[in-house]
């Protein structure tokens, strides 16, 4: 650790940690430009990252950004070269990383850019913690290197397990992913601690590291309120990846089993099922063609729905490691929410959700029907209680306090943890209170 950096940190007892967030945090406009023509849209990644920034700043932590565009590799995104640039958004200064968007070169150029730009940023203005968003190998290892060179505590934010295969990938890419998983595990062993969506994700991929569960942050667009007027049609909504892995095909099948003519199904996002969903819309006029809305317009649509659905199957191998962030987005809309019973959902959500008996189309259909049959006052009360719950316990203020306490307690290799964090033990152990993620 360079003596100057260590001395600078020791001269700030009791002060909030200074943060650099290495990840994919762009302005709304820059994200739209980067994702133009992309096969996916990183809406949830974008919303989560800015939620973390808002939470940390609200807790008094200075934040700077070191960001790359979260784009698919060419040709799934037609753009090959992304240039470096400085930017400022919502009062936060950032450095956009340049890279070449080709298989292999993408990882290499992102690693080099993160090391070079990150070293310069930390030299010009020291930081205490380098947060690394996700399990992107170039950024994890750039973080490890920067941590040693500049004396910062490196803390990855684990939002997904490493190595999850995508439907379009071939055998070679899947082989490379297995190598990637090993590299991710090796990098995590060298970090001061982790923030994870679920306790299982931290325990299995960062054993022995201190961890904090932070499954999401309630940060809805300003001014969006549940719609009071009764619409001519009752809307059933889904927002997220349009794939079988997320159960969208089962949701459509469930909807077909609800014959009421005033029902409508709205789906929002991108993915492999877009073409199939257009076919379903042609067969059943109650099914709306898939759309992609900006965050404000989507929030207003969700707030006017009769029920919102998370149909994710429970038997996927990655399910124990995941929390569907759409649940916080749905609950913040003040609308009843139907979901499959996923193990990563903390228990304090239970009173505010309607669980399907199983993850089949029939199970989803029956749960949606139960909500639709509620008296209007009961449905409104359920939605309002869910909205209050996430606003009070998963707000930027509540989550920011937990993040600040956790990050401030970490030493370079993981010191004593309190304030809702957990000190990791041997692989497979489960610290007391693991999996709890409410505000403390």
C-alpha positions in Angstrom: 0.0 0.0 0.0 1.5 3.4 -0.9 2.3 5.3 2.2 0.6 8.5 1.0 -2.7 6.7 0.4 -2.6 4.9 3.7 -1.8 8.1 5.6 -4.6 9.9 3.8 -7.1 7.3 4.9 -5.9 7.2 8.5 -6.3 11.0 8.7 -10.1 10.6 8.2 -11.4 8.7 11.3 -15.2 8.6 11.4 -15.5 10.1 7.9 -17.7 8.4 5.3 -15.7 6.3 2.9 -14.9 7.8 -0.5 -16.1 5.6 -3.3 -15.1 4.9 -6.9 -17.7 2.7 -8.6 -16.2 0.7 -11.5 -19.0 -0.7 -13.7 -21.6 0.4 -16.2 -23.1 3.5 -14.8 -23.9 5.9 -17.6 -26.4 8.8 -18.1 -29.8 7.8 -19.5 -28.9 9.5 -22.8 -25.5 7.8 -23.1 -27.1 4.4 -22.3 -29.7 4.9 -25.0 -27.0 5.8 -27.6 -24.9 2.8 -26.6 -27.7 0.3 -26.7 -29.1 1.4 -30.0 -29.5 -1.8 -32.1 -28.4 -4.0 -29.3 -30.0 -7.4 -28.8 -30.7 -6.7 -25.1 -31.2 -3.5 -23.0 -29.5 -3.2 -19.7 -32.4 -1.5 -18.0 -32.1 -3.3 -14.6 -28.3 -3.0 -14.5 -28.7 0.7 -15.1 -31.4 1.3 -12.5 -29.5 -0.7 -9.9 -26.3 1.1 -10.4 -27.8 4.5 -10.1 -29.7 3.3 -7.0 -26.4 2.4 -5.4 -25.0 5.8 -6.3 -28.0 7.6 -4.9 -27.9 5.5 -1.7 -24.2 6.1 -1.1 -24.4 9.8 -1.7 -27.4 10.1 0.5 -25.3 8.5 3.3 -22.7 11.1 2.8 -20.2 9.1 0.8 -18.5 11.0 -2.1 -18.9 8.9 -5.3 -17.1 8.9 -8.7 -17.7 6.7 -11.6 -15.5 4.6 -13.9 -17.8 3.2 -16.5 -18.1 1.2 -19.7 -21.1 0.9 -21.9 -23.0 -2.4 -21.0 -23.3 -3.6 -24.5 -23.5 -7.0 -26.1 -20.5 -8.2 -28.1 -20.5 -7.6 -31.8 -22.5 -8.6 -33.9 -25.3 -8.6 -31.3 -24.5 -4.9 -30.9 -23.5 -3.4 -34.3 -21.0 -0.9 -32.9 -17.3 -2.0 -32.6 -15.4 0.9 -31.0 -16.4 2.8 -27.9 -14.3 5.9 -27.1 -13.1 7.2 -23.7 -14.7 10.5 -22.4 -15.3 12.3 -19.2 -18.9 13.0 -18.2 -21.0 14.4 -15.4 -24.5 13.3 -14.6 -26.8 14.2 -11.7 -23.9 15.9 -9.9 -21.6 12.8 -10.2 -18.3 13.0 -12.1 -17.3 10.0 -14.2 -14.9 8.6 -16.7 -16.2 6.6 -19.7 -13.8 3.8 -20.7 -13.0 3.1 -24.3 -12.9 -0.5 -25.6 -13.1 -2.6 -28.7 -16.4 -4.6 -28.8 -15.1 -7.8 -30.3 -14.9 -11.2 -28.7 -11.6 -11.5 -26.8 -10.5 -7.9 -27.5 -13.5 -6.6 -25.4 -12.1 -8.1 -22.2 -8.5 -7.2 -22.9 -9.2 -3.5 -23.8 -11.7 -3.1 -20.9 -9.0 -4.4 -18.5 -6.3 -2.1 -19.8 -8.7 0.9 -19.9 -9.9 0.3 -16.3 -6.3 -0.1 -15.0 -5.0 3.0 -16.8 -7.9 5.3 -16.2 -8.6 4.0 -12.7 -4.9 4.4 -11.6 -5.0 8.0 -12.8 -8.3 8.7 -11.1 -7.1 7.3 -7.8 -3.8 9.1 -8.0 -5.4 12.5 -8.7 -8.0 12.1 -6.0 -7.6 9.1 -3.5 -10.5 6.9 -2.5 -11.1 4.5 0.3 -13.2 1.9 -1.5 -13.4 0.6 -5.1 -16.8 -0.9 -5.7 -16.8 -3.3 -8.7 -20.3 -3.8 -10.2 -20.9 -7.4 -11.2 -18.7 -10.4 -12.0 -17.1 -8.9 -15.2 -13.6 -10.5 -15.1 -11.7 -7.6 -16.6 -13.1 -5.2 -14.0 -12.6 -7.6 -11.1 -8.9 -8.1 -11.9 -8.4 -4.5 -12.6 -9.9 -3.8 -9.2 -7.5 -6.3 -7.6 -4.5 -4.7 -9.3 -5.7 -1.1 -8.4 -6.3 -2.2 -4.8 -2.7 -3.2 -4.5 -1.3 -0.2 -6.4 -3.4 2.5 -4.8 -4.2 1.0 -1.4 -8.0 1.0 -1.7 -10.4 -1.7 -0.4 -11.9 -3.6 -3.3 -15.5 -4.7 -2.8 -17.4 -6.4 -5.7 -21.2 -6.0 -5.9 -22.4 -9.5 -7.0 -25.6 -9.2 -8.9 -25.4 -12.5 -10.7 -23.4 -15.7 -10.5 -20.5 -15.9 -12.9 -20.7 -18.1 -16.0 -24.4 -18.1 -16.6 -24.7 -19.4 -20.3 -26.9 -17.5 -22.8 -29.2 -19.3 -25.2 -27.3 -18.2 -28.3 -23.8 -19.2 -27.2 -21.9 -22.1 -28.8 -19.6 -24.7 -27.3 -16.4 -22.6 -27.4 -18.0 -19.6 -25.6 -19.3 -22.0 -22.9 -15.9 -23.4 -22.4 -14.5 -19.9 -22.1 -17.1 -19.2 -19.5 -15.9 -22.1 -17.3 -12.5 -20.5 -17.4 -14.1 -17.2 -16.5 -15.7 -18.7 -13.4 -12.3 -19.8 -12.1 -10.9 -16.4 -12.7 -13.8 -14.7 -10.9 -13.4 -17.0 -7.9 -9.7 -16.2 -7.7 -10.3 -12.5 -7.9 -13.0 -12.6 -5.2 -10.6 -14.3 -2.8 -8.4 -11.2 -3.0 -11.1 -8.7 -2.2 -11.9 -7.0 1.2 -15.6 -8.1 1.1 -18.6 -8.4 -1.1 -22.1 -7.0 -1.5 -24.5 -9.6 -2.9 -28.1 -9.9 -3.9 -28.4 -13.1 -1.9 -26.4 -14.7 1.0 -26.0 -17.9 -1.1 -24.3 -15.9 -3.8 -21.7 -14.6 -1.4 -21.2 -17.9 0.5 -20.6 -20.0 -2.6 -18.5 -17.6 -4.7 -16.7 -15.6 -2.0 -16.3 -18.0 0.9 -14.5 -16.5 3.8 -15.1 -12.9 2.8 -17.3 -10.5 4.8 -20.6 -9.9 3.0 -23.7 -7.8 3.0 -27.0 -8.7 1.4 -28.4 -5.8 -0.7 -31.0 -7.3 -3.0 -32.1 -4.0 -4.4 -32.9 -0.3 -3.9 -36.3 1.3 -4.3 -35.6 4.3 -6.4 -38.7 4.9 -8.6 -39.0 7.9 -10.9 -40.3 11.0 -9.3 -44.0 11.7 -9.4 -45.3 8.3 -10.3 -48.3 7.3 -8.3 -50.8 4.4 -8.6 -53.6 5.2 -11.0 -56.9 5.9 -9.1 -59.3 5.9 -12.0 -60.7 2.5 -13.1 -59.4 1.7 -16.6 -61.6 0.2 -19.3 -59.4 -2.8 -19.5 -57.6 -4.7 -16.6 -53.9 -4.8 -17.4 -51.6 -7.7 -16.4 -48.0 -6.6 -16.7 -44.4 -8.0 -17.0 -41.2 -6.1 -17.4 -37.8 -7.8 -17.9 -35.9 -10.2 -20.2 -38.2 -11.8 -22.8 -36.9 -15.4 -22.5 -38.0 -18.8 -21.5 -35.5 -18.8 -18.7 -37.6 -16.0 -17.1 -40.9 -17.8 -17.6 -42.4 -15.4 -20.1 -43.8 -18.3 -22.2 -45.5 -19.7 -19.1 -47.0 -16.3 -18.4 -48.5 -16.0 -21.8 -49.9 -19.5 -21.5 -51.4 -18.6 -18.1 -52.9 -15.5 -19.6 -54.6 -17.5 -22.4 -56.3 -19.5 -19.6 -58.0 -16.3 -18.3 -60.8 -15.8 -20.8 -62.2 -12.4 -19.6 -62.5 -10.1 -22.6 -61.5 -7.0 -20.6 -58.0 -8.4 -19.7 -54.9 -7.2 -21.4 -51.3 -8.6 -21.2 -48.5 -6.0 -21.6 -44.9 -7.2 -21.8 -41.9 -4.9 -21.8 -38.3 -5.7 -22.6 -36.1 -7.5 -25.2 -35.0 -11.1 -25.7 -35.3 -14.3 -27.6 -39.1 -14.4 -27.4 -39.8 -11.1 -29.1 -40.8 -12.7 -32.4 -42.9 -15.3 -30.7 -44.7 -12.7 -28.6 -45.6 -10.8 -31.8 -47.1 -14.0 -33.1 -49.1 -14.4 -29.8 -50.4 -10.8 -30.2 -51.6 -11.6 -33.7 -53.4 -14.7 -32.4 -55.0 -13.1 -29.3 -55.8 -9.3 -29.6 -55.7 -9.1 -25.8 -51.9 -9.7 -25.9 -50.1 -6.5 -26.7 -46.9 -6.7 -28.8 -43.7 -6.4 -26.7 -42.4 -2.9 -26.2 -39.4 -1.1 -24.7 -40.3 2.0 -22.8 -38.0 4.5 -21.0 -38.0 4.2 -17.2 -40.5 6.9 -16.5 -43.1 5.7 -19.0 -42.7 2.1 -17.9 -43.2 3.1 -14.2 -46.4 5.0 -15.2 -47.7 1.9 -17.1 -46.9 -0.4 -14.2 -48.7 1.9 -11.8 -51.9 1.6 -13.8 -51.9 -2.2 -14.0 -54.3 -4.5 -12.1 -51.5 -7.1 -11.3 -47.8 -7.4 -12.1 -46.2 -10.8 -12.5 -42.8 -12.3 -11.9 -43.0 -15.8 -13.6 -39.4 -16.9 -13.2 -39.2 -20.7 -13.0 -37.8 -22.1 -9.7 -35.7 -25.0 -11.1 -33.1 -22.9 -12.9 -29.5 -23.6 -11.6 -28.9 -19.8 -11.0 -32.2 -19.2 -9.1 -30.7 -19.6 -5.5 -28.2 -16.9 -6.4 -30.7 -14.4 -7.8 -33.2 -11.9 -6.6 -35.5 -10.5 -9.3 -35.1 -6.8 -8.9 -38.4 -6.3 -10.8 -40.1 -7.2 -7.5 -39.0 -3.9 -5.9 -40.0 -2.1 -9.1 -43.4 -3.8 -9.1 -44.0 -3.1 -5.4 -43.0 0.5 -5.7 -45.8 0.9 -8.3 -48.4 0.2 -5.5 -50.0 -2.7 -7.5 -50.6 -6.3 -6.3 -47.7 -8.6 -7.3 -47.8 -12.3 -8.2 -44.5 -14.2 -8.2 -43.1 -17.7 -8.1 -41.6 -18.7 -4.8 -37.9 -18.1 -5.4 -35.4 -18.9 -2.6 -33.7 -15.6 -2.9 -36.7 -13.6 -1.8 -36.2 -12.4 1.8 -38.9 -13.5 4.2 -40.0 -9.9 5.0 -41.4 -9.6 1.5 -43.9 -12.4 2.1 -46.9 -10.4 3.4 -46.7 -8.1 0.4 -46.6 -10.8 -2.4 -49.1 -13.3 -3.8 -47.2 -16.5 -4.4 -48.1 -19.0 -7.1 -48.6 -22.5 -5.7 -46.0 -23.7 -8.3 -44.2 -22.2 -11.3 -46.3 -23.8 -14.0 -48.6 -21.9 -16.3 -51.6 -23.3 -14.3 -50.0 -22.1 -11.0 -49.4 -18.6 -12.4 -53.0 -18.5 -13.8 -54.6 -19.4 -10.5 -52.5 -16.8 -8.6 -53.4 -14.1 -11.1 -57.0 -15.1 -10.9 -56.9 -14.8 -7.0 -55.7 -11.2 -7.3 -58.3 -10.3 -10.0 -61.0 -11.6 -7.8 -60.1 -9.4 -4.8 -62.5 -6.7 -3.9 -61.1 -3.3 -5.2 -60.5 -2.0 -1.7 -58.5 -5.2 -0.8 -56.4 -5.0 -4.0 -55.7 -1.3 -3.4 -54.7 -2.0 0.2 -52.3 -4.9 -0.8 -50.6 -2.6 -3.4 -50.4 0.3 -1.0 -48.8 -1.9 1.8 -46.2 -3.2 -0.6 -45.4 0.3 -1.8 -44.9 1.5 1.8 -42.8 -1.6 2.6 -40.2 -1.0 -0.1 -40.2 2.7 0.3 -39.4 2.4 4.0 -37.1 -0.6 4.1 -35.4 -0.5 0.7 -35.2 3.2 0.1 -31.8 4.8 -0.9 -31.6 6.3 2.6 -32.1 2.9 4.4 -29.8 1.0 2.1 -27.2 3.8 2.0 -26.9 3.6 5.8 -26.2 -0.1 5.6 -23.7 0.3 2.8 -21.8 3.0 4.5 -21.6 1.0 7.8 -20.5 -2.1 6.0 -17.8 -0.5 3.8 -16.5 1.7 6.7 -16.0 -1.4 8.8 -13.9 -3.3 6.3 -10.2 -3.6 6.5 -8.0 -4.3 3.4 -8.6 -8.0 3.8 -11.9 -8.0 5.7 -12.1 -6.8 9.3 -14.8 -7.0 11.9 -18.3 -6.5 10.4 -21.4 -5.2 12.0 -24.5 -3.1 11.1 -26.2 -5.9 9.1 -23.0 -7.3 7.5 -21.7 -10.8 8.0 -18.2 -12.0 8.6 -17.6 -14.9 6.3 -16.6 -18.3 7.7 -15.3 -21.5 6.1 -16.9 -22.5 2.8 -20.3 -23.9 3.3 -20.8 -22.2 6.7 -23.8 -19.9 7.3 -23.2 -16.9 9.5 -26.0 -16.0 12.0 -28.6 -13.8 10.3 -27.5 -14.7 6.8 -30.1 -13.9 4.1 -31.6 -11.0 6.1 -31.5 -7.8 4.1 -33.9 -5.4 5.7 -33.0 -2.0 7.0 -31.4 -2.2 10.5 
